[in-house]
XYZ file of C-alpha atoms in Angstrom:
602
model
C 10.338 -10.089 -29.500
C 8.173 -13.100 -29.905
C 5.544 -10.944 -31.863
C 8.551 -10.323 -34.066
C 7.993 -14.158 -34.707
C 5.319 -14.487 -34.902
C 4.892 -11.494 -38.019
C 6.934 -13.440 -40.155
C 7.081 -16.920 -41.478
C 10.366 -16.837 -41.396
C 13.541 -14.234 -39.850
C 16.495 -14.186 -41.724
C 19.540 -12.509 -40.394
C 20.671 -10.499 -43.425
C 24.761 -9.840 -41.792
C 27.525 -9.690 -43.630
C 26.143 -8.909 -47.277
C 29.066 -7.762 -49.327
C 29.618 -6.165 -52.752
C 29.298 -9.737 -55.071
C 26.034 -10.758 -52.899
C 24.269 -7.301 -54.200
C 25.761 -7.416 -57.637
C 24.264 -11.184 -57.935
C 28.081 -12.705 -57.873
C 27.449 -13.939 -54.681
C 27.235 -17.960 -54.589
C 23.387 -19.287 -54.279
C 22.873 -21.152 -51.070
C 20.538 -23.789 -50.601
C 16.881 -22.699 -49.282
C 15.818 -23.297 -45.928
C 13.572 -25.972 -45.247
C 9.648 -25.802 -44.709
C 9.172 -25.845 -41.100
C 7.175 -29.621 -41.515
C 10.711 -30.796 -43.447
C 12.729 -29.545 -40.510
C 10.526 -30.761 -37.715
C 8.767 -33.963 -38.289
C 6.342 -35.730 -35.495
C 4.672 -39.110 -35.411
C 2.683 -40.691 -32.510
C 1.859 -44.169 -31.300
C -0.070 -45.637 -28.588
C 1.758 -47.399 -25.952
C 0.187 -51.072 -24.780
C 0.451 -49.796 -21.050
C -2.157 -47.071 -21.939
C 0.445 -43.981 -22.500
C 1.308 -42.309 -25.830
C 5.151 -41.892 -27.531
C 5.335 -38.481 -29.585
C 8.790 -38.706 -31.644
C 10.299 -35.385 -33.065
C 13.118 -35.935 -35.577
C 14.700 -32.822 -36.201
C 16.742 -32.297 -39.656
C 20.399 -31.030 -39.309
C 21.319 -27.427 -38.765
C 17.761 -26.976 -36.955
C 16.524 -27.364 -32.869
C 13.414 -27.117 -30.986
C 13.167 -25.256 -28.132
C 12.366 -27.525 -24.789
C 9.945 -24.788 -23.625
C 7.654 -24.214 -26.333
C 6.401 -27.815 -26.339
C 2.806 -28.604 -25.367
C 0.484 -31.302 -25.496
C -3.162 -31.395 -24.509
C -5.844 -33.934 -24.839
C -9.057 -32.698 -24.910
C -8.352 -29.240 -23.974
C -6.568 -30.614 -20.668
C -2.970 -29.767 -20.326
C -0.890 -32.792 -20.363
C 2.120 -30.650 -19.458
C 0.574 -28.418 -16.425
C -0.527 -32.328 -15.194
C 2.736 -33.532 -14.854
C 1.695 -36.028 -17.585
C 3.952 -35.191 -20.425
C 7.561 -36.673 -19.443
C 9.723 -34.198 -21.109
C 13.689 -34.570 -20.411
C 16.193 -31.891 -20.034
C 17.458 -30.601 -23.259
C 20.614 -28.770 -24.264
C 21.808 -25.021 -23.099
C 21.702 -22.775 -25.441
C 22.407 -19.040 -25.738
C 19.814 -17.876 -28.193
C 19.745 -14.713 -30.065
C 15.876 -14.358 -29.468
C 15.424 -16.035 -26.127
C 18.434 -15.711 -24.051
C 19.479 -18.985 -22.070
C 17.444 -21.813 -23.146
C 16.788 -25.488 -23.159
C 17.177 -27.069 -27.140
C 16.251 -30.663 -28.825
C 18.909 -31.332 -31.795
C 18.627 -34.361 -33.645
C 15.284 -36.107 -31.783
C 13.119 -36.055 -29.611
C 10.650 -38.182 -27.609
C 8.212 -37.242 -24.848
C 6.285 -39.684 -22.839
C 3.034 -39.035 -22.409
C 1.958 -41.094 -19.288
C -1.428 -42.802 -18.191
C -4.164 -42.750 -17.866
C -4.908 -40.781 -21.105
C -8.543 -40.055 -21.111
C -9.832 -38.915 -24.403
C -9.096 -38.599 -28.458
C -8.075 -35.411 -29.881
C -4.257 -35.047 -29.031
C -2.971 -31.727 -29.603
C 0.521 -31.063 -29.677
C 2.623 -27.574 -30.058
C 6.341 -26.885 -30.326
C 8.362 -24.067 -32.377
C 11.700 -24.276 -33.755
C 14.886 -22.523 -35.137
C 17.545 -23.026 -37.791
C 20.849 -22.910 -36.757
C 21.643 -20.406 -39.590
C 18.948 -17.831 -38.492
C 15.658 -18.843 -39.699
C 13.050 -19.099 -36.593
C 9.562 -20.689 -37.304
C 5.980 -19.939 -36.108
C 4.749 -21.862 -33.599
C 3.078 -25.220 -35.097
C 0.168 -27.440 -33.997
C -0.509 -30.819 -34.640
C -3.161 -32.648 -34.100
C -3.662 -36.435 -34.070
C -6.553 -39.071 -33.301
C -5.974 -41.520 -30.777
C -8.158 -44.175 -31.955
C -6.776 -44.455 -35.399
C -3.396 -44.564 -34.139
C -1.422 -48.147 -33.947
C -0.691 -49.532 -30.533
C 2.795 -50.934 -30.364
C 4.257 -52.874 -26.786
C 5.604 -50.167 -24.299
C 8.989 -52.443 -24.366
C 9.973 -51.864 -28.022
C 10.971 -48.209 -27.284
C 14.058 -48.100 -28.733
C 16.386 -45.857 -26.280
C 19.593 -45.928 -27.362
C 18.518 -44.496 -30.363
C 16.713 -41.801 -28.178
C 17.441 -38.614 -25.768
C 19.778 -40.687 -23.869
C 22.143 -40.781 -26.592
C 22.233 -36.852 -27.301
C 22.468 -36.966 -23.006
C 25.579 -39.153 -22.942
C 26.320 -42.207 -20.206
C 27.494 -39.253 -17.784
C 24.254 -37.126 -17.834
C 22.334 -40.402 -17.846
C 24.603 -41.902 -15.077
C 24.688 -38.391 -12.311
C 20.519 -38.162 -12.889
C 18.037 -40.332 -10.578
C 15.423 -38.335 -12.334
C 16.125 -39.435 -15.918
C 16.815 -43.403 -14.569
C 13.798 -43.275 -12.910
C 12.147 -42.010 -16.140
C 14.135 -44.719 -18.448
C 13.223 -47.528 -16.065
C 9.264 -46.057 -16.896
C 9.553 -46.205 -20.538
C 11.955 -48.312 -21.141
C 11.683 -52.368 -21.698
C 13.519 -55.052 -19.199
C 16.043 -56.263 -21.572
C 16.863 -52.287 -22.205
C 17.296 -51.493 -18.430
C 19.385 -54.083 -17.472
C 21.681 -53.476 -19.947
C 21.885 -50.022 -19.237
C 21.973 -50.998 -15.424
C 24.912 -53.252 -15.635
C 26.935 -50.219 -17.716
C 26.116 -47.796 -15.269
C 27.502 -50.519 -12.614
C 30.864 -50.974 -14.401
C 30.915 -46.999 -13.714
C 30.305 -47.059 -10.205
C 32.990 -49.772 -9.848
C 35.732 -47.608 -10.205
C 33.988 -44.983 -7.445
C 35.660 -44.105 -3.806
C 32.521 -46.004 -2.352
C 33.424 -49.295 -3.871
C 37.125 -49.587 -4.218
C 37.888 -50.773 -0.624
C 36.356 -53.720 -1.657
C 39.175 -54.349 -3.866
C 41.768 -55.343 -1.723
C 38.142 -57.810 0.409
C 38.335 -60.033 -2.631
C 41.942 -59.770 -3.281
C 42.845 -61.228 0.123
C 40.313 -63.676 0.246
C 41.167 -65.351 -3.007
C 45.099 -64.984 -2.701
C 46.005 -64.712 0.336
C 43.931 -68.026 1.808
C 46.715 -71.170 2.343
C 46.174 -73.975 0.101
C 46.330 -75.083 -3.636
C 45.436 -72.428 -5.770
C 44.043 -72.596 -9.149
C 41.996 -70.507 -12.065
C 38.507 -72.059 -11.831
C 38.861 -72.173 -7.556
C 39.804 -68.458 -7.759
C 36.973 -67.564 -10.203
C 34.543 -69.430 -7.742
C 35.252 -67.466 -5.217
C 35.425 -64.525 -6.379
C 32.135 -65.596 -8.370
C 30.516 -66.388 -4.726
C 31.636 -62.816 -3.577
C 30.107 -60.945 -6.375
C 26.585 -62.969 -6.563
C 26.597 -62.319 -2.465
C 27.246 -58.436 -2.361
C 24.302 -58.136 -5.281
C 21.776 -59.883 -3.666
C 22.083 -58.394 -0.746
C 22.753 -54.935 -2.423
C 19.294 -55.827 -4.203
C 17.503 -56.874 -1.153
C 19.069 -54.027 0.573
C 17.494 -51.364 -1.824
C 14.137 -53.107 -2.262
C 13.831 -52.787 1.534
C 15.275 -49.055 0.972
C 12.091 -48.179 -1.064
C 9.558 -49.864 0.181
C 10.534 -49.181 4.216
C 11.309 -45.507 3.355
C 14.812 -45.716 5.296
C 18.097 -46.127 3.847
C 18.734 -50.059 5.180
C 22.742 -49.696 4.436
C 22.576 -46.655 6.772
C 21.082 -48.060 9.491
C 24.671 -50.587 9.668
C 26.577 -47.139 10.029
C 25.999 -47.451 13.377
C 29.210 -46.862 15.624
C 29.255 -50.318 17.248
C 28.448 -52.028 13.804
C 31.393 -50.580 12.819
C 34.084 -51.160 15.099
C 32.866 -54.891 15.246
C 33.393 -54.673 11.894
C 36.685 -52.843 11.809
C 38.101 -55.545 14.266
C 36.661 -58.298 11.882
C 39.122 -56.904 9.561
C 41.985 -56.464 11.966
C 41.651 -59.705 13.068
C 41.010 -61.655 9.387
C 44.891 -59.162 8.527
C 46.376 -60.926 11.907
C 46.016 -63.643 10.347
C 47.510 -63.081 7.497
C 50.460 -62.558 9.089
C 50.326 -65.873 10.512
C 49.445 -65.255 14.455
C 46.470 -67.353 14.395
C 44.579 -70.054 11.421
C 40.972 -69.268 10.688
C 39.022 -71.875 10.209
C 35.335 -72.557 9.801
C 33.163 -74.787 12.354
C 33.655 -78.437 11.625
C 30.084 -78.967 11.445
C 29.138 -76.116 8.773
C 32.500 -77.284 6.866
C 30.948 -80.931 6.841
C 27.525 -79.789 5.484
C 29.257 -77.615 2.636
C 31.846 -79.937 1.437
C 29.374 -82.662 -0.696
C 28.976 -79.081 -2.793
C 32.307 -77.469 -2.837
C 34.880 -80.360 -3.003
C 37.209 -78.273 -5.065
C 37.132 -75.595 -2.208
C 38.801 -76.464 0.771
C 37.886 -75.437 4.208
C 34.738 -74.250 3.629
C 35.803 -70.650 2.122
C 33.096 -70.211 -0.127
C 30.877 -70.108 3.113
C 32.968 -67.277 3.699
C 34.071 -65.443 1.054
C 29.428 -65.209 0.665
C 29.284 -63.738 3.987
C 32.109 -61.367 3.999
C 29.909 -60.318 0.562
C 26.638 -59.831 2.379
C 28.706 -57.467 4.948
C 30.885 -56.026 2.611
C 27.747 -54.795 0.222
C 25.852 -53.236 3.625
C 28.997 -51.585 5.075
C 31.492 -51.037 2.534
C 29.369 -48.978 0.606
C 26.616 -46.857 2.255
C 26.911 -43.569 0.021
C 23.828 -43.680 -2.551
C 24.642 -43.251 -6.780
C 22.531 -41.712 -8.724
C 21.519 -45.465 -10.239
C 20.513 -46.244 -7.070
C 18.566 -43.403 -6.431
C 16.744 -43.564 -10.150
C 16.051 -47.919 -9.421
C 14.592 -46.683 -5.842
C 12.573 -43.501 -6.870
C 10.800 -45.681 -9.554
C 10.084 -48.980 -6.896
C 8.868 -46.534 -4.746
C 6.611 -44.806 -7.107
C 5.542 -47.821 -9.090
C 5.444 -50.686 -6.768
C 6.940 -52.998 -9.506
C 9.238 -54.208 -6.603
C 10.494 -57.101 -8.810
C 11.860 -55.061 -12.141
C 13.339 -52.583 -9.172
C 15.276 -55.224 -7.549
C 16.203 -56.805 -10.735
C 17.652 -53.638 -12.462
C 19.483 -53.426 -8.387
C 20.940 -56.987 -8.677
C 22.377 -56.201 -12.412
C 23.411 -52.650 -11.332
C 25.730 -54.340 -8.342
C 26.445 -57.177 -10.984
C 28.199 -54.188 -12.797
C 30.260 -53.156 -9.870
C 31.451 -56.599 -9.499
C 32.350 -57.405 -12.801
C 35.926 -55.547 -12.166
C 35.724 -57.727 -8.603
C 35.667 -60.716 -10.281
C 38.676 -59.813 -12.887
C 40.202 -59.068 -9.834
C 40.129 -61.518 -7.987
C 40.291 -64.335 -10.704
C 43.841 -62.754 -11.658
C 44.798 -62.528 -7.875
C 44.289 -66.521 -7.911
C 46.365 -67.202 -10.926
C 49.583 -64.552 -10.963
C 50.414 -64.767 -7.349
C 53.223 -66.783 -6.487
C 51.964 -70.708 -5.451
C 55.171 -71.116 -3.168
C 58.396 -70.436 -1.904
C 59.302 -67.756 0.147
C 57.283 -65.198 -2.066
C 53.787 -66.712 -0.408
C 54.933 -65.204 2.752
C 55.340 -61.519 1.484
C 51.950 -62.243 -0.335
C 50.427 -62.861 2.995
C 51.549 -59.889 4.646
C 50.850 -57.606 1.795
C 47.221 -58.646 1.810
C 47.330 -58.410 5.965
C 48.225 -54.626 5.457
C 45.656 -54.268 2.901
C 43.027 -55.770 4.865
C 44.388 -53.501 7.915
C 43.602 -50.526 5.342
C 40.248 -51.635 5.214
C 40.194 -51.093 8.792
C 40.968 -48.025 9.047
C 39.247 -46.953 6.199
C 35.927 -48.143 8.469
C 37.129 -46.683 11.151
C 37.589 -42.995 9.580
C 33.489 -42.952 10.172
C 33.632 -43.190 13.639
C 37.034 -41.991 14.914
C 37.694 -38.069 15.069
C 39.655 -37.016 11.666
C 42.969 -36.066 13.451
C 42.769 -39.490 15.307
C 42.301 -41.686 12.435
C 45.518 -39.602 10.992
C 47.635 -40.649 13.391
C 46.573 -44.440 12.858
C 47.279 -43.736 8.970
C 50.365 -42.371 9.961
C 51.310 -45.834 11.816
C 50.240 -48.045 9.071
C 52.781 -46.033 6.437
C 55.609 -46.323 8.830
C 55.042 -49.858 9.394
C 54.704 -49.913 5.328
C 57.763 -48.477 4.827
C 59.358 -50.514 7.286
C 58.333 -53.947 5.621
C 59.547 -52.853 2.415
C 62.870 -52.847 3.253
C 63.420 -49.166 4.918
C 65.909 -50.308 8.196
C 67.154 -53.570 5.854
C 70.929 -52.891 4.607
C 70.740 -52.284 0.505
C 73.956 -53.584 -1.103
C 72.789 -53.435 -4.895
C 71.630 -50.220 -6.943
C 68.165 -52.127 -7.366
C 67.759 -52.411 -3.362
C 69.212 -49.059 -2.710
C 66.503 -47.382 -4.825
C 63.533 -49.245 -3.395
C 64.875 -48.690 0.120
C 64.925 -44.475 -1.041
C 60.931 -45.154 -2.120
C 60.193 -47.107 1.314
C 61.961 -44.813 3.427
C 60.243 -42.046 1.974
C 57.181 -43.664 3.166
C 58.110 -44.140 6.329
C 59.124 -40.000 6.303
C 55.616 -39.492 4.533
C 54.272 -41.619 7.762
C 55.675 -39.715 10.207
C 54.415 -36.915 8.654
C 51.447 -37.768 8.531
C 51.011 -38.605 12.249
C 52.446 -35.276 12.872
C 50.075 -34.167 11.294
C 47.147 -35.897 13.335
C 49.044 -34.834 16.953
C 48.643 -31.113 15.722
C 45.172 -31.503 15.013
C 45.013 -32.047 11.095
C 42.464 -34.159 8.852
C 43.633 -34.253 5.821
C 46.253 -37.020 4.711
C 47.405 -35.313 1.428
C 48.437 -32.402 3.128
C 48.713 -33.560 6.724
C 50.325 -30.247 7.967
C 48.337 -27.718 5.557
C 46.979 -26.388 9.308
C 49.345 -25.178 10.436
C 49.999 -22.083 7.771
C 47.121 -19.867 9.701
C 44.346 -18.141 8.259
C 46.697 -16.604 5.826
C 47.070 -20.287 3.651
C 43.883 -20.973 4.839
C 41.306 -22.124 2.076
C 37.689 -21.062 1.213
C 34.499 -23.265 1.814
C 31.001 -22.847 1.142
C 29.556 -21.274 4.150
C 27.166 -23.966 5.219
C 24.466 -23.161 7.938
C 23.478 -26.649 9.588
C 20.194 -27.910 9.849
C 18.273 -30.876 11.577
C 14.582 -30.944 11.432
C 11.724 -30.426 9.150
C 10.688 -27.192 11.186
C 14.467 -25.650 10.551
C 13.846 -26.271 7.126
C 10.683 -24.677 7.018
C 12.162 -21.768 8.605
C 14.783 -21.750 6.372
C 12.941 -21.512 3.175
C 9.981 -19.214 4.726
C 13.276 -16.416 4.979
C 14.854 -17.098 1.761
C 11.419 -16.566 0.291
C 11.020 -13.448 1.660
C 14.521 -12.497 0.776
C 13.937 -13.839 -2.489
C 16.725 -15.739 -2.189
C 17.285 -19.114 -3.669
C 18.643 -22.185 -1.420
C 20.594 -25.052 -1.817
C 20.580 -27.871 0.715
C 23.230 -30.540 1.359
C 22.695 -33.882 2.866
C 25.961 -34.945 4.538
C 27.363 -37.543 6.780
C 30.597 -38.623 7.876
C 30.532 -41.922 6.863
C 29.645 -41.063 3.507
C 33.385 -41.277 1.337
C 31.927 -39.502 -1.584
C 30.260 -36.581 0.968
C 33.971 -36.239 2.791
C 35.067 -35.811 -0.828
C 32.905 -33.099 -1.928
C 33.622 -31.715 1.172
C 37.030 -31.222 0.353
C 37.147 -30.708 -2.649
C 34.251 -29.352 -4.503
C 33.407 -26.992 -1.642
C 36.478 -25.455 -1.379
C 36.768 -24.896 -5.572
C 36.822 -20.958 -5.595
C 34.706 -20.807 -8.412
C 32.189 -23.413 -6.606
C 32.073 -20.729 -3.701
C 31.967 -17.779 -5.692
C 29.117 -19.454 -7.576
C 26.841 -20.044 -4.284
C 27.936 -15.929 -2.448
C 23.719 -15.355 -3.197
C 22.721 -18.918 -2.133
C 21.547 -19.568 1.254
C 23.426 -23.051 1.542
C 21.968 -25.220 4.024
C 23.490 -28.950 5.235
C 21.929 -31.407 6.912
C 24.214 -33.531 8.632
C 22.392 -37.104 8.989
C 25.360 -38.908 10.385
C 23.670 -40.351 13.346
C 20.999 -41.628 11.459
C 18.429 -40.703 14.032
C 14.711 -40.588 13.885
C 14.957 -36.786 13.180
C 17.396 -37.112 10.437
C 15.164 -39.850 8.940
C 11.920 -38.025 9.228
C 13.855 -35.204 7.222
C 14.866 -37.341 4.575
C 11.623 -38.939 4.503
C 10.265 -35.808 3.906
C 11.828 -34.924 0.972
C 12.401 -38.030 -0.034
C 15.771 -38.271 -0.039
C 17.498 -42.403 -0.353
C 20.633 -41.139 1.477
C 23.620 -38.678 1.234
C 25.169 -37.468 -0.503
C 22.740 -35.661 -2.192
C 21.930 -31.851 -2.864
C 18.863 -30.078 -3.607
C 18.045 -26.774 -4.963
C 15.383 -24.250 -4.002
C 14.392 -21.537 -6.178
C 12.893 -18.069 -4.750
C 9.835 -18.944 -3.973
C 10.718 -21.887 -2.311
C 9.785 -24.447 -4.636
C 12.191 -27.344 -4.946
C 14.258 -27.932 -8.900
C 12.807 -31.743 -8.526
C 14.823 -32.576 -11.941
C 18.012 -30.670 -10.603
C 18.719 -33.008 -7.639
C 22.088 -34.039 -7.530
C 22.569 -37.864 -6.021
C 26.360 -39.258 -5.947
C 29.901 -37.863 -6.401
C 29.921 -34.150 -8.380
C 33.465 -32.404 -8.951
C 33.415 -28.621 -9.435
C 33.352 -28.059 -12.667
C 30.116 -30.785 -13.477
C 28.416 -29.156 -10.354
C 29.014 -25.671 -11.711
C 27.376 -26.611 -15.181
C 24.661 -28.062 -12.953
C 24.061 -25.069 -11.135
C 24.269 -23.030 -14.232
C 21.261 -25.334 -15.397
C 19.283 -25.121 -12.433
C 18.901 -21.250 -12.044
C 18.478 -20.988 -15.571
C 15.959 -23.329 -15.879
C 14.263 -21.314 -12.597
C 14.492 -18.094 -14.526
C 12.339 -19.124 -17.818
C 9.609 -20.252 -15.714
C-alpha cells in the first residue's frame, strides 16, 4: 500500500461521481494544495545548543506522527532519543490503519548536543479529503540559521494547545518535556493552572475543612485582613514545604511525603486532630508557649495568641501528610529535576504548582473569616461544626492505617453523632424544624447503617451493606497478581514475553486516596476489565514503604503511587504511556487504546 504512494503524486478517491459530474454540470471544486503549501517547515537554533523545527499545517490536511525523521549528518536524531516528538492525535486512516496525526502545527525539539551542519528532515502528509503526498525531505544548514533564546518558545501557541489542559495535566512525560523547552515565566504559569486543578482533587480537599477551622473557628475578634493572613500563612507554609518536599523527592530518589505514611506518624497525627476538634467543643483552650507567643507578637500584633505560629506549622504537616498521592505535575517537575539537575527551576515550578492548590485555600479561608457569625449563640454551633470537621480529618487519616471495616464503624459513629447535633432527638414544633429534623434523622439512619455495615465486615461507605448480596451481586475487578521485588518483576515480564503477552503494572498503597479510588471504581468498570482479559496485570502494593518497595520504585523510577505502567510483548516498557494521578474509566480506556496502538506500529 505505501508503494501505492509512493507511484503517484497524488491519490484521489474518485467515490460518489454522479451523472452532472461526468456530463461537466458538476460544480468545480477548488484544487488541492501543493504538498509545500499544505505542509510548511522552518528551523531555528536554540541558545541552549538544541534546534526548534515548526510544521504549520494548512486546514483540511495532517501529518502523520510516524513518518517524521530528522538526521544530522547521516545520524538519526530520532533512533537517539534526540528528537522530542509529542504524542499526536488517533486517527483511523484509510491507508494506515490506527495512527498518530499533527493537525494544525507542529514542533519537535531537537535536543543537545547537536554535532554537525546538514539537518535533514522527513515527514509525509494527507488531505483530509483524500489526497496523500509523497514523502518530502528538507534539508537545512545549521550555520546560516538564526539563533533565537530557548525561552521565547511560544507554547501556548504550540502542541499543548491541540493537547488540551487535561492531556497536558494527566502526562509527567509531556511536563517534563514543557519544563525542557519551555521558558520560566511560561512554566510557572502553566504550573500554577495545573495547581488550581489539583485543588479540587480527593488528595487535597481534606485540607479544606484544616484552614476552615483554623481561621473561623479560633476565639477572638475576627476580621478580613486577620483571616486572609492566616490563611495567607497556611498556603505559603504547605508550598514550601511541598517544594522542599519534592526537591528532596528527586534528588534522594525516595518519595519524602511517603516516608510520613508511617503508622505511628499517623495516629500521632490523627490524635493531633482529635484533640485540636476537642477543643473546639470547648473541653480544653489551646494556647501557644508564653515564650514563643512573646517572640512572635512585635511581628503579628494584629494576630492574637500567636496563631500564625500555628496555622504555618499545621501547613508544613498538613502538605507532608494530607497529601501523599503523586499528580502527574508532580511527577513531570520531579522527572525533569532529576534528569536535569536544575534543582532551583524544579522547586520553583513545585512552590507555584502548590501555590495553585492553595489559591482555592485561601478563598476559603478568607470567606470563613468574614461570613461566619462574630457572636451570639451562633459562635457556639460554629465551633462544633468545625470540631466535627476536624474529627473528619481524623478519620480520614486514620482510614490508612485502620482495617476498612473498622474505620466504617468509626464513620458510622461520627454520622450518628452528626445527625444527633442537628437536631435528630430535639422536639420540632414548626414545618421548617420538622423537615431538617427528617434530613438529620436520616443521617443518623444512614449512620447506623453504615456501622452495620463495618460489624459485617464491609468497606465501602456508599454502599455499606453491598456485601452482603453474595457472589451473585457481587462485582468484577481486574484480576491483579501482587508483586514485591525487582526479581518478581523480572519473572513476571520474562513469562509474558514468552507468552507474548503484554503487561500492565499498578503501583498501589493504602494510604494513597486517589489509588483506593481507582480501586473502586475504575477497576471494577466492566469495560475497564474486559479491556485488560489479555493483560497480565500486575500490582505492587508499596504501602509499607519498605526498603524493597523502594528499591522497586527506584528501579523504575517511579515518584510514588498511584501510578501504572504498561509493558508491551517483548517486555519493553510504553515510557510515554505512564499514567501518574487519578484516571476514571473511560480516560484510562482511551489511554489504553493509545498505548497498544502505539505498540503495534512499531
Amino acid at each position: 500500500m505505501f508503494l501505492l504512494i509512493l507511484a503517484s503524486p497524488l491519490c484521489v478517491q474518485a467515490e460518489g461521481r454522479g451523472l452532472r459530474e461526468l456530463l461537466g454540470l458538476a460544480p468545480v471544486e477548488a484544487p488541492f494544495l501543493r504538498a509545500d503549501e499544505a505542509f510548511t517547515v522552518s528551523v531555528q537554533r536554540l541558545s541552549d545548543g538544541g534546534v526548534q523545527a515548526q510544521w504549520t499545517i494548512a486546514p483540511g490536511y495532517y501529518l502523520y506522527r510516524d513518518q517524521i525523521e530528522a538526521s544530522l549528518d547521516g545520524r538519526d536524531l530520532v533512533a537517539a532519543d534526540q528528537a522530542l516528538i509529542p504524542p499526536g492525535e488517533l486517527k483511523n486512516d484509510p491507508e494506515f490503519g490506527q495512527t498518530q496525526v499533527f493537525h494544525d502545527e507542529l514542533i519537535v525539539r531537537l535536543r543537545p548536543p547537536l554535532e554537525g551542519a546538514r539537518l535533514v528532515l522527513g515527514y509525509q502528509g494527507c488531505a483530509d479529503g483524500g489526497v496523500c503526498y509523497p514523502p518530502m525531505i528538507q534539508t537545512f544548514d545549521l550555520e546560516t540559521l538564526p539563533v533565537i533564546e530557548a525561552s521565547s518558545i511560544d507554547l501556548d501557541a504550540s502542541n499543548k494547545v491541540r493537547d488540551g489542559w487535561t492531556k497536558w495535566r494527566d502526562d509527567p512525560a509531556r511536563l517534563a518535556h514543557l519544563l525542557e523547552i519551555g521558558g520560566w515565566q511560561t512554566n510557572l504559569l502553566i504550573f500554577y493552572g495545573l495547581g488550581l486543578l489539583l485543588a479540587f482533587t480527593p488528595c487535597n480537599l481534606p485540607m479544606i475543612p484544616i484552614i476552615s477551622a483554623l481561621v473561623a473557628g479560633t476565639p477572638g475578634k475576627r476580621s478580613a485582613s486577620r483571616a486572609f493572613m492566616l490563611s495567607l500563612a497556611y498556603v505559603l507554609s504547605v508550598s514550601v514545604a511541598y517544594a522542599a518536599a519534592g526537591m528532596l523527592t528527586a534528588l534522594l530518589g525516595a518519595n519524602v511525603q511517603a516516608s510520613f505514611q508511617n503508622p505511628w506518624v499517623l495516629w500521632g497525627f490523627a490524635g493531633l486532630f482529635a484533640l485540636l476538634a476537642l477543643a473546639m467543643f470547648g473541653l480544653y483552650e489551646v494556647q501557644m508557649p508564653s515564650f514563643i507567643q512573646s517572640r512572635i507578637d512585635s511581628w503579628v500584633r494584629r494576630v492574637r495568641g500567636g496563631t500564625l505560629a500555628g496555622t504555618m506549622a499545621m501547613g508544613l504537616l498538613s502538605a507532608l501528610i494530607i497529601g501523599p498521592c503523586v499528580a502527574a505535575p508532580l511527577a513531570g517537575a520531579l522527572i525533569y529535576i532529576g534528569q536535569s539537575g536544575d534543582v532551583w527551576l524544579g522547586g520553583a515550578t513545585l512552590f507555584s504548582l502548590s501555590l495553585g492548590m492553595g489559591t482555592p485555600l485561601l478563598l476559603v479561608g478568607t470567606s470563613a473569616g468574614v461570613l461566619v457569625p462574630r457572636a451570639g449563640p451562633w459562635m457556639v454551633y460554629v465551633q462544633h461544626l468545625f470540631g466535627l470537621m476536624l474529627l473528619a480529618v481524623s478519620l480520614w487519616i486514620l482510614n490508612r492505617v485502620l482495617a476498612p471495616s473498622y474505620s466504617l464503624i468509626l464513620w458510622g459513629v461520627w454520622l450518628i453523632v452528626i445527625g444527633v447535633w442537628l437536631g435528630a432527638l430535639n422536639p420540632a414544633k414548626t414545618p421548617a424544624r420538622r423537615i431538617g429534623q427528617g434530613l438529620a434523622l436520616g443521617i443518623v439512619v444512614y449512620g447506623a447503617f453504615v456501622m452495620a455495615g463495618g460489624v459485617s465486615g464491609g468497606d465501602r461507605f456508599w454502599m455499606p451493606l453491598s456485601h452482603l448480596r453474595g457472589h451473585a451481586g457481587a462485582s468484577v475487578q481486574v484480576p491483579f497478581k501482587p508483586i514485591k521485588t525487582v526479581a518478581d518483576l523480572r519473572e513476571e515480564l520474562d513469562g509474558a514475553r514468552q507468552r507474548g503477552q503484554a503487561v500492565m503494572l499498578d503501583f498501589y498503597a493504602d494510604w494513597c486516596v486517589d489509588c483506593v479510588i481507582m480501586e473502586r471504581t475504575t477497576f471494577t468498570d466492566p469495560r475497564v476489565v474486559q479491556a485488560l482479559q489479555p493483560v497480565l496485570t500486575l500490582q505492587a502494593d508499596v504501602t509499607a514503604n519498605d526498603d524493597e518497595d523502594r528499591a522497586l520504585m527506584a528501579h523504575l523510577e517511579v515518584i510514588g503511587p498511584p501510578t501504572l505502567l504498561f509493558f508491551d510483548a517483548s517486555g519493553e516498557e510504553r515510557r510515554n504511556y505512564r499514567v501518574v494521578g487519578l484516571l476514571q474509566a473511560d480516560p484510562f480506556l482511551r489511554h489504553l487504546e493509545e498505548a497498544w496502538v502505539e505498540s503495534e506500529t512499531q
